[in-house]
Amino acid sequence: MDKVIQAQLRSIEEKNNVKILYAVESGSRGWGFESKDSDFDVRFIYVHPIEWYLSVFEGADVIEIPVDEVLDVNGWDLRKALKLMYRSNASLLEWLSSPIIYKQNQEFANELRYVSEKYFSPISSIYHYISIAKKSFDGLEGLKGIKLKKLFYVIRPILACMWIEKFNTIPPMNLQAMMKKVEIHNNIRKIIEELVVVKADSIESDSINQPIELMKFLRDKLEYYYSYAKDIKAEKERDSRTLNEFFHKTLRDYSGGINE
């Protein structure tokens, strides 16, 4: 699949006259709990030739490829990505710690990670993860059989909240990376580790009986982080100068010579 993905990325560059600076896996394979039939969720950041950014009217800032059973590929223009970074977009921040990198300019990636730390917002991130966890958790309670996929959509966001509370930094995308550092009861840790193994040998639609101890843990954490988020001190308005400087530097360094 790596060859297929690489070919897709090259095709995107040629057809759209752009340069892809960073491309990663953003779905369950990057999260660390894929199933046998999980697709590949490829996300990327790209730049246009510099003239594109000087147009009176802004052009489309997303490139999306029709989704099939195997590949889900789409990306954001650099300017869109930086606007989202200003708002501490959790999905974008996660891409920067993906364990599966399909393509990257190393200098660009390192600088983007450095910039991202300046715009990370614990408040918005906590609320983002709580929202994801609650939406999935509410659909599980009361059911005898629950889909593993949906259960992990509660587990990972809760662990992300635990990471933010402990370290006040951007949580890793990967579940196992978080599990190594957050403080979690051994029984819960063992249940989650066993579920990862089960999911790896299952398909996306498979269900299991409710793990009662884990469900109680998740419910308690959801209630706790709702209260915790309300007590976080309001943040000062962020300055956009660092983003502008990074934007200008990136265009100078990488926009020239695209399909000239």
PDB file of C-alpha atoms in Angstrom:
ATOM      1  CA  MET A   1       0.000   0.000   0.000  1.00  0.00           C
ATOM      2  CA  ASP A   2       2.881   2.381   0.566  1.00  0.00           C
ATOM      3  CA  LYS A   3       3.666   2.324  -3.167  1.00  0.00           C
ATOM      4  CA  VAL A   4       0.006   3.003  -3.965  1.00  0.00           C
ATOM      5  CA  ILE A   5      -0.077   5.931  -1.542  1.00  0.00           C
ATOM      6  CA  GLN A   6       3.192   7.367  -2.850  1.00  0.00           C
ATOM      7  CA  ALA A   7       1.842   7.185  -6.409  1.00  0.00           C
ATOM      8  CA  GLN A   8      -1.374   8.911  -5.294  1.00  0.00           C
ATOM      9  CA  LEU A   9       0.579  11.733  -3.663  1.00  0.00           C
ATOM     10  CA  ARG A  10       2.712  12.257  -6.785  1.00  0.00           C
ATOM     11  CA  SER A  11      -0.434  12.325  -8.916  1.00  0.00           C
ATOM     12  CA  ILE A  12      -2.001  14.943  -6.631  1.00  0.00           C
ATOM     13  CA  GLU A  13       1.065  17.166  -6.961  1.00  0.00           C
ATOM     14  CA  GLU A  14       1.090  16.912 -10.754  1.00  0.00           C
ATOM     15  CA  LYS A  15      -2.642  17.403 -11.306  1.00  0.00           C
ATOM     16  CA  ASN A  16      -3.003  20.299  -8.874  1.00  0.00           C
ATOM     17  CA  ASN A  17       0.345  22.027  -9.429  1.00  0.00           C
ATOM     18  CA  VAL A  18       1.261  21.862  -5.727  1.00  0.00           C
ATOM     19  CA  LYS A  19       4.058  20.560  -3.552  1.00  0.00           C
ATOM     20  CA  ILE A  20       3.186  18.240  -0.664  1.00  0.00           C
ATOM     21  CA  LEU A  21       5.384  19.032   2.331  1.00  0.00           C
ATOM     22  CA  TYR A  22       3.924  16.623   4.860  1.00  0.00           C
ATOM     23  CA  ALA A  23       1.713  13.519   4.522  1.00  0.00           C
ATOM     24  CA  VAL A  24       0.768  11.093   7.294  1.00  0.00           C
ATOM     25  CA  GLU A  25      -1.639   8.390   8.392  1.00  0.00           C
ATOM     26  CA  SER A  26      -4.387   9.962  10.492  1.00  0.00           C
ATOM     27  CA  GLY A  27      -6.837   7.124  11.197  1.00  0.00           C
ATOM     28  CA  SER A  28      -6.885   3.940  13.253  1.00  0.00           C
ATOM     29  CA  ARG A  29      -3.554   2.783  11.834  1.00  0.00           C
ATOM     30  CA  GLY A  30      -1.911   5.894  13.238  1.00  0.00           C
ATOM     31  CA  TRP A  31      -3.961   5.689  16.423  1.00  0.00           C
ATOM     32  CA  GLY A  32      -2.647   2.176  17.052  1.00  0.00           C
ATOM     33  CA  PHE A  33      -5.826   0.099  16.938  1.00  0.00           C
ATOM     34  CA  GLU A  34      -6.587  -0.798  13.333  1.00  0.00           C
ATOM     35  CA  SER A  35      -8.773  -3.744  12.307  1.00  0.00           C
ATOM     36  CA  LYS A  36      -8.099  -6.253   9.553  1.00  0.00           C
ATOM     37  CA  ASP A  37     -10.205  -4.226   7.111  1.00  0.00           C
ATOM     38  CA  SER A  38      -9.279  -0.705   8.248  1.00  0.00           C
ATOM     39  CA  ASP A  39      -8.753   1.714   5.388  1.00  0.00           C
ATOM     40  CA  PHE A  40      -5.821   4.081   4.999  1.00  0.00           C
ATOM     41  CA  ASP A  41      -6.577   7.668   6.069  1.00  0.00           C
ATOM     42  CA  VAL A  42      -3.939   9.826   4.406  1.00  0.00           C
ATOM     43  CA  ARG A  43      -3.785  13.533   5.294  1.00  0.00           C
ATOM     44  CA  PHE A  44      -1.358  16.081   3.897  1.00  0.00           C
ATOM     45  CA  ILE A  45      -0.299  19.739   3.877  1.00  0.00           C
ATOM     46  CA  TYR A  46       0.706  21.354   0.595  1.00  0.00           C
ATOM     47  CA  VAL A  47       1.772  24.664  -0.964  1.00  0.00           C
ATOM     48  CA  HIS A  48       0.906  26.297  -4.274  1.00  0.00           C
ATOM     49  CA  PRO A  49       3.238  28.441  -6.383  1.00  0.00           C
ATOM     50  CA  ILE A  50       3.560  31.806  -4.661  1.00  0.00           C
ATOM     51  CA  GLU A  51       1.428  33.577  -7.302  1.00  0.00           C
ATOM     52  CA  TRP A  52      -1.583  31.559  -6.153  1.00  0.00           C
ATOM     53  CA  TYR A  53      -1.487  33.362  -2.805  1.00  0.00           C
ATOM     54  CA  LEU A  54      -1.443  36.787  -4.501  1.00  0.00           C
ATOM     55  CA  SER A  55      -4.796  36.399  -6.219  1.00  0.00           C
ATOM     56  CA  VAL A  56      -7.570  38.893  -5.495  1.00  0.00           C
ATOM     57  CA  PHE A  57      -9.901  36.010  -4.627  1.00  0.00           C
ATOM     58  CA  GLU A  58      -8.791  33.019  -2.582  1.00  0.00           C
ATOM     59  CA  GLY A  59      -8.977  29.651  -4.310  1.00  0.00           C
ATOM     60  CA  ALA A  60     -10.067  26.298  -2.897  1.00  0.00           C
ATOM     61  CA  ASP A  61      -7.871  25.355   0.049  1.00  0.00           C
ATOM     62  CA  VAL A  62      -8.646  21.634   0.226  1.00  0.00           C
ATOM     63  CA  ILE A  63      -7.754  18.761  -2.090  1.00  0.00           C
ATOM     64  CA  GLU A  64      -9.998  15.719  -1.743  1.00  0.00           C
ATOM     65  CA  ILE A  65      -9.760  12.433  -3.611  1.00  0.00           C
ATOM     66  CA  PRO A  66     -12.915  10.288  -3.965  1.00  0.00           C
ATOM     67  CA  VAL A  67     -12.986   7.799  -1.108  1.00  0.00           C
ATOM     68  CA  ASP A  68     -12.994   4.054  -1.789  1.00  0.00           C
ATOM     69  CA  GLU A  69     -12.886   0.972   0.446  1.00  0.00           C
ATOM     70  CA  VAL A  70      -9.118   1.200   0.883  1.00  0.00           C
ATOM     71  CA  LEU A  71      -8.045   4.832   0.579  1.00  0.00           C
ATOM     72  CA  ASP A  72      -9.319   8.067   2.129  1.00  0.00           C
ATOM     73  CA  VAL A  73      -6.980  10.851   0.965  1.00  0.00           C
ATOM     74  CA  ASN A  74      -7.325  14.598   1.449  1.00  0.00           C
ATOM     75  CA  GLY A  75      -5.175  17.561   2.344  1.00  0.00           C
ATOM     76  CA  TRP A  76      -5.105  21.211   3.367  1.00  0.00           C
ATOM     77  CA  ASP A  77      -3.342  24.150   1.808  1.00  0.00           C
ATOM     78  CA  LEU A  78      -0.641  25.632   4.043  1.00  0.00           C
ATOM     79  CA  ARG A  79      -2.609  28.810   4.750  1.00  0.00           C
ATOM     80  CA  LYS A  80      -5.702  26.839   5.785  1.00  0.00           C
ATOM     81  CA  ALA A  81      -3.569  24.597   8.008  1.00  0.00           C
ATOM     82  CA  LEU A  82      -2.023  27.595   9.768  1.00  0.00           C
ATOM     83  CA  LYS A  83      -5.422  29.241  10.280  1.00  0.00           C
ATOM     84  CA  LEU A  84      -6.570  26.039  11.976  1.00  0.00           C
ATOM     85  CA  MET A  85      -3.386  25.875  14.006  1.00  0.00           C
ATOM     86  CA  TYR A  86      -4.146  29.368  15.320  1.00  0.00           C
ATOM     87  CA  ARG A  87      -7.349  27.883  16.758  1.00  0.00           C
ATOM     88  CA  SER A  88      -5.440  24.868  18.136  1.00  0.00           C
ATOM     89  CA  ASN A  89      -7.196  22.432  15.818  1.00  0.00           C
ATOM     90  CA  ALA A  90      -6.698  19.056  17.502  1.00  0.00           C
ATOM     91  CA  SER A  91      -6.755  16.994  14.300  1.00  0.00           C
ATOM     92  CA  LEU A  92      -3.972  19.038  12.744  1.00  0.00           C
ATOM     93  CA  LEU A  93      -1.901  18.916  15.922  1.00  0.00           C
ATOM     94  CA  GLU A  94      -2.299  15.133  15.999  1.00  0.00           C
ATOM     95  CA  TRP A  95      -0.926  14.783  12.471  1.00  0.00           C
ATOM     96  CA  LEU A  96       2.379  16.151  13.715  1.00  0.00           C
ATOM     97  CA  SER A  97       2.915  13.115  15.969  1.00  0.00           C
ATOM     98  CA  SER A  98       1.631  10.437  13.595  1.00  0.00           C
ATOM     99  CA  PRO A  99       3.850   7.334  13.784  1.00  0.00           C
ATOM    100  CA  ILE A 100       3.244   6.682  10.064  1.00  0.00           C
ATOM    101  CA  ILE A 101       4.738   9.320   7.774  1.00  0.00           C
ATOM    102  CA  TYR A 102       4.281   8.869   4.032  1.00  0.00           C
ATOM    103  CA  LYS A 103       6.109  11.993   2.898  1.00  0.00           C
ATOM    104  CA  GLN A 104       7.772  14.920   4.610  1.00  0.00           C
ATOM    105  CA  ASN A 105      10.188  17.754   4.220  1.00  0.00           C
ATOM    106  CA  GLN A 106      12.071  17.262   7.474  1.00  0.00           C
ATOM    107  CA  GLU A 107      12.920  20.938   8.032  1.00  0.00           C
ATOM    108  CA  PHE A 108       9.335  22.009   7.376  1.00  0.00           C
ATOM    109  CA  ALA A 109       7.946  19.321   9.681  1.00  0.00           C
ATOM    110  CA  ASN A 110      10.314  20.228  12.516  1.00  0.00           C
ATOM    111  CA  GLU A 111       9.518  23.937  12.222  1.00  0.00           C
ATOM    112  CA  LEU A 112       5.777  23.263  12.081  1.00  0.00           C
ATOM    113  CA  ARG A 113       5.965  21.158  15.240  1.00  0.00           C
ATOM    114  CA  TYR A 114       7.835  23.979  16.975  1.00  0.00           C
ATOM    115  CA  VAL A 115       5.226  26.529  15.896  1.00  0.00           C
ATOM    116  CA  SER A 116       2.366  24.239  16.952  1.00  0.00           C
ATOM    117  CA  GLU A 117       3.533  24.274  20.564  1.00  0.00           C
ATOM    118  CA  LYS A 118       2.999  28.041  20.692  1.00  0.00           C
ATOM    119  CA  TYR A 119      -0.646  27.726  19.627  1.00  0.00           C
ATOM    120  CA  PHE A 120      -1.690  24.671  21.608  1.00  0.00           C
ATOM    121  CA  SER A 121      -4.756  25.431  23.731  1.00  0.00           C
ATOM    122  CA  PRO A 122      -5.485  23.007  26.598  1.00  0.00           C
ATOM    123  CA  ILE A 123      -9.041  24.345  26.907  1.00  0.00           C
ATOM    124  CA  SER A 124     -10.089  23.887  23.284  1.00  0.00           C
ATOM    125  CA  SER A 125      -8.314  20.528  23.095  1.00  0.00           C
ATOM    126  CA  ILE A 126     -10.000  19.175  26.222  1.00  0.00           C
ATOM    127  CA  TYR A 127     -13.406  20.232  24.919  1.00  0.00           C
ATOM    128  CA  HIS A 128     -12.629  18.693  21.521  1.00  0.00           C
ATOM    129  CA  TYR A 129     -11.768  15.341  23.046  1.00  0.00           C
ATOM    130  CA  ILE A 130     -14.655  15.388  25.512  1.00  0.00           C
ATOM    131  CA  SER A 131     -17.082  16.043  22.653  1.00  0.00           C
ATOM    132  CA  ILE A 132     -15.777  13.086  20.642  1.00  0.00           C
ATOM    133  CA  ALA A 133     -15.805  10.777  23.651  1.00  0.00           C
ATOM    134  CA  LYS A 134     -19.283  11.773  24.810  1.00  0.00           C
ATOM    135  CA  LYS A 135     -20.816  11.400  21.357  1.00  0.00           C
ATOM    136  CA  SER A 136     -19.556   7.832  21.094  1.00  0.00           C
ATOM    137  CA  PHE A 137     -20.135   6.920  24.751  1.00  0.00           C
ATOM    138  CA  ASP A 138     -23.781   8.019  24.716  1.00  0.00           C
ATOM    139  CA  GLY A 139     -24.413   5.569  21.884  1.00  0.00           C
ATOM    140  CA  LEU A 140     -22.928   2.664  23.841  1.00  0.00           C
ATOM    141  CA  GLU A 141     -24.672   2.784  27.197  1.00  0.00           C
ATOM    142  CA  GLY A 142     -27.494   0.335  27.595  1.00  0.00           C
ATOM    143  CA  LEU A 143     -26.342  -1.887  24.746  1.00  0.00           C
ATOM    144  CA  LYS A 144     -25.362  -5.475  25.406  1.00  0.00           C
ATOM    145  CA  GLY A 145     -23.106  -5.721  22.400  1.00  0.00           C
ATOM    146  CA  ILE A 146     -20.989  -2.702  21.430  1.00  0.00           C
ATOM    147  CA  LYS A 147     -18.812  -2.068  18.415  1.00  0.00           C
ATOM    148  CA  LEU A 148     -15.120  -2.120  19.211  1.00  0.00           C
ATOM    149  CA  LYS A 149     -14.497   0.739  16.803  1.00  0.00           C
ATOM    150  CA  LYS A 150     -16.888   3.025  18.663  1.00  0.00           C
ATOM    151  CA  LEU A 151     -15.484   2.011  22.034  1.00  0.00           C
ATOM    152  CA  PHE A 152     -12.008   3.110  20.969  1.00  0.00           C
ATOM    153  CA  TYR A 153     -13.520   6.450  19.927  1.00  0.00           C
ATOM    154  CA  VAL A 154     -14.136   6.924  23.651  1.00  0.00           C
ATOM    155  CA  ILE A 155     -10.924   5.406  24.996  1.00  0.00           C
ATOM    156  CA  ARG A 156      -8.455   7.443  22.948  1.00  0.00           C
ATOM    157  CA  PRO A 157     -10.017  10.890  23.610  1.00  0.00           C
ATOM    158  CA  ILE A 158     -10.177  10.149  27.335  1.00  0.00           C
ATOM    159  CA  LEU A 159      -6.493   9.212  27.361  1.00  0.00           C
ATOM    160  CA  ALA A 160      -5.778  12.441  25.444  1.00  0.00           C
ATOM    161  CA  CYS A 161      -7.534  14.407  28.206  1.00  0.00           C
ATOM    162  CA  MET A 162      -5.458  12.585  30.801  1.00  0.00           C
ATOM    163  CA  TRP A 163      -2.300  13.487  28.884  1.00  0.00           C
ATOM    164  CA  ILE A 164      -3.230  17.171  28.688  1.00  0.00           C
ATOM    165  CA  GLU A 165      -4.034  17.284  32.407  1.00  0.00           C
ATOM    166  CA  LYS A 166      -0.691  15.718  33.333  1.00  0.00           C
ATOM    167  CA  PHE A 167       1.667  17.356  30.835  1.00  0.00           C
ATOM    168  CA  ASN A 168      -0.216  20.402  29.493  1.00  0.00           C
ATOM    169  CA  THR A 169       1.158  19.570  26.039  1.00  0.00           C
ATOM    170  CA  ILE A 170      -0.185  18.249  22.730  1.00  0.00           C
ATOM    171  CA  PRO A 171      -1.110  14.582  23.243  1.00  0.00           C
ATOM    172  CA  PRO A 172       0.423  11.998  20.908  1.00  0.00           C
ATOM    173  CA  MET A 173      -1.793  10.594  18.182  1.00  0.00           C
ATOM    174  CA  ASN A 174      -0.875   7.008  19.057  1.00  0.00           C
ATOM    175  CA  LEU A 175      -2.810   5.215  21.815  1.00  0.00           C
ATOM    176  CA  GLN A 176       0.171   3.165  22.989  1.00  0.00           C
ATOM    177  CA  ALA A 177       2.349   6.285  23.269  1.00  0.00           C
ATOM    178  CA  MET A 178      -0.203   7.830  25.620  1.00  0.00           C
ATOM    179  CA  MET A 179      -0.653   4.609  27.586  1.00  0.00           C
ATOM    180  CA  LYS A 180       3.050   4.578  28.459  1.00  0.00           C
ATOM    181  CA  LYS A 181       2.941   7.961  30.176  1.00  0.00           C
ATOM    182  CA  VAL A 182      -0.510   8.555  31.685  1.00  0.00           C
ATOM    183  CA  GLU A 183      -1.354   7.202  35.132  1.00  0.00           C
ATOM    184  CA  ILE A 184      -3.917   4.464  34.696  1.00  0.00           C
ATOM    185  CA  HIS A 185      -4.949   1.508  36.877  1.00  0.00           C
ATOM    186  CA  ASN A 186      -3.323  -1.756  35.822  1.00  0.00           C
ATOM    187  CA  ASN A 187      -6.697  -3.490  35.383  1.00  0.00           C
ATOM    188  CA  ILE A 188      -7.883  -0.798  32.969  1.00  0.00           C
ATOM    189  CA  ARG A 189      -4.555  -0.811  31.143  1.00  0.00           C
ATOM    190  CA  LYS A 190      -4.780  -4.583  30.699  1.00  0.00           C
ATOM    191  CA  ILE A 191      -8.364  -4.412  29.400  1.00  0.00           C
ATOM    192  CA  ILE A 192      -7.417  -1.788  26.810  1.00  0.00           C
ATOM    193  CA  GLU A 193      -4.338  -3.719  25.706  1.00  0.00           C
ATOM    194  CA  GLU A 194      -6.435  -6.869  25.280  1.00  0.00           C
ATOM    195  CA  LEU A 195      -9.031  -4.962  23.255  1.00  0.00           C
ATOM    196  CA  VAL A 196      -6.302  -3.692  20.910  1.00  0.00           C
ATOM    197  CA  VAL A 197      -5.307  -7.309  20.232  1.00  0.00           C
ATOM    198  CA  VAL A 198      -8.932  -8.330  19.681  1.00  0.00           C
ATOM    199  CA  LYS A 199      -9.554  -5.432  17.306  1.00  0.00           C
ATOM    200  CA  ALA A 200      -6.450  -6.259  15.253  1.00  0.00           C
ATOM    201  CA  ASP A 201      -7.983  -9.668  14.519  1.00  0.00           C
ATOM    202  CA  SER A 202     -11.490  -8.315  13.862  1.00  0.00           C
ATOM    203  CA  ILE A 203     -13.275  -6.326  11.197  1.00  0.00           C
ATOM    204  CA  GLU A 204     -14.641  -2.813  11.696  1.00  0.00           C
ATOM    205  CA  SER A 205     -18.225  -3.937  12.265  1.00  0.00           C
ATOM    206  CA  ASP A 206     -17.442  -6.538  14.971  1.00  0.00           C
ATOM    207  CA  SER A 207     -18.977  -6.173  18.430  1.00  0.00           C
ATOM    208  CA  ILE A 208     -18.122  -7.355  21.942  1.00  0.00           C
ATOM    209  CA  ASN A 209     -19.931  -7.584  25.257  1.00  0.00           C
ATOM    210  CA  GLN A 210     -19.687  -4.427  27.341  1.00  0.00           C
ATOM    211  CA  PRO A 211     -16.492  -4.398  29.459  1.00  0.00           C
ATOM    212  CA  ILE A 212     -18.181  -3.212  32.655  1.00  0.00           C
ATOM    213  CA  GLU A 213     -15.062  -2.065  34.532  1.00  0.00           C
ATOM    214  CA  LEU A 214     -13.785  -0.130  31.532  1.00  0.00           C
ATOM    215  CA  MET A 215     -17.164   1.484  30.903  1.00  0.00           C
ATOM    216  CA  LYS A 216     -17.298   2.728  34.511  1.00  0.00           C
ATOM    217  CA  PHE A 217     -13.783   4.136  34.153  1.00  0.00           C
ATOM    218  CA  LEU A 218     -14.738   5.975  30.955  1.00  0.00           C
ATOM    219  CA  ARG A 219     -17.979   7.329  32.430  1.00  0.00           C
ATOM    220  CA  ASP A 220     -16.175   8.633  35.523  1.00  0.00           C
ATOM    221  CA  LYS A 221     -13.471  10.264  33.418  1.00  0.00           C
ATOM    222  CA  LEU A 222     -16.013  11.929  31.158  1.00  0.00           C
ATOM    223  CA  GLU A 223     -17.749  13.493  34.155  1.00  0.00           C
ATOM    224  CA  TYR A 224     -14.429  14.506  35.670  1.00  0.00           C
ATOM    225  CA  TYR A 225     -13.106  16.236  32.552  1.00  0.00           C
ATOM    226  CA  TYR A 226     -16.309  18.196  32.025  1.00  0.00           C
ATOM    227  CA  SER A 227     -15.689  19.710  35.449  1.00  0.00           C
ATOM    228  CA  TYR A 228     -11.940  19.981  34.911  1.00  0.00           C
ATOM    229  CA  ALA A 229     -12.317  21.957  31.664  1.00  0.00           C
ATOM    230  CA  LYS A 230     -14.501  24.550  33.378  1.00  0.00           C
ATOM    231  CA  ASP A 231     -11.784  25.225  35.941  1.00  0.00           C
ATOM    232  CA  ILE A 232      -8.958  25.825  33.453  1.00  0.00           C
ATOM    233  CA  LYS A 233      -7.958  29.466  33.442  1.00  0.00           C
ATOM    234  CA  ALA A 234      -8.890  31.424  30.338  1.00  0.00           C
ATOM    235  CA  GLU A 235      -6.008  31.884  27.937  1.00  0.00           C
ATOM    236  CA  LYS A 236      -4.671  35.129  26.568  1.00  0.00           C
ATOM    237  CA  GLU A 237      -5.434  35.899  22.935  1.00  0.00           C
ATOM    238  CA  ARG A 238      -2.707  34.407  20.798  1.00  0.00           C
ATOM    239  CA  ASP A 239      -0.458  36.527  18.595  1.00  0.00           C
ATOM    240  CA  SER A 240      -0.480  35.595  14.908  1.00  0.00           C
ATOM    241  CA  ARG A 241       2.960  36.997  14.129  1.00  0.00           C
ATOM    242  CA  THR A 242       4.754  33.669  14.515  1.00  0.00           C
ATOM    243  CA  LEU A 243       2.316  32.044  12.092  1.00  0.00           C
ATOM    244  CA  ASN A 244       2.765  34.839   9.567  1.00  0.00           C
ATOM    245  CA  GLU A 245       6.542  34.592   9.767  1.00  0.00           C
ATOM    246  CA  PHE A 246       6.409  30.834   9.316  1.00  0.00           C
ATOM    247  CA  PHE A 247       3.952  31.208   6.417  1.00  0.00           C
ATOM    248  CA  HIS A 248       6.190  33.695   4.604  1.00  0.00           C
ATOM    249  CA  LYS A 249       9.322  31.605   5.182  1.00  0.00           C
ATOM    250  CA  THR A 250       7.649  28.447   3.910  1.00  0.00           C
ATOM    251  CA  LEU A 251       6.476  30.166   0.733  1.00  0.00           C
ATOM    252  CA  ARG A 252       9.967  31.555   0.107  1.00  0.00           C
ATOM    253  CA  ASP A 253      11.573  28.164   0.685  1.00  0.00           C
ATOM    254  CA  TYR A 254       9.159  25.833  -1.115  1.00  0.00           C
ATOM    255  CA  SER A 255       6.758  27.637  -3.457  1.00  0.00           C
ATOM    256  CA  GLY A 256       9.314  28.493  -6.104  1.00  0.00           C
ATOM    257  CA  GLY A 257       9.824  26.101  -9.004  1.00  0.00           C
ATOM    258  CA  ILE A 258       6.586  24.115  -8.660  1.00  0.00           C
ATOM    259  CA  ASN A 259       5.998  22.643 -12.112  1.00  0.00           C
ATOM    260  CA  GLU A 260       7.538  25.612 -13.867  1.00  0.00           C
TER     261      GLU A 260
END
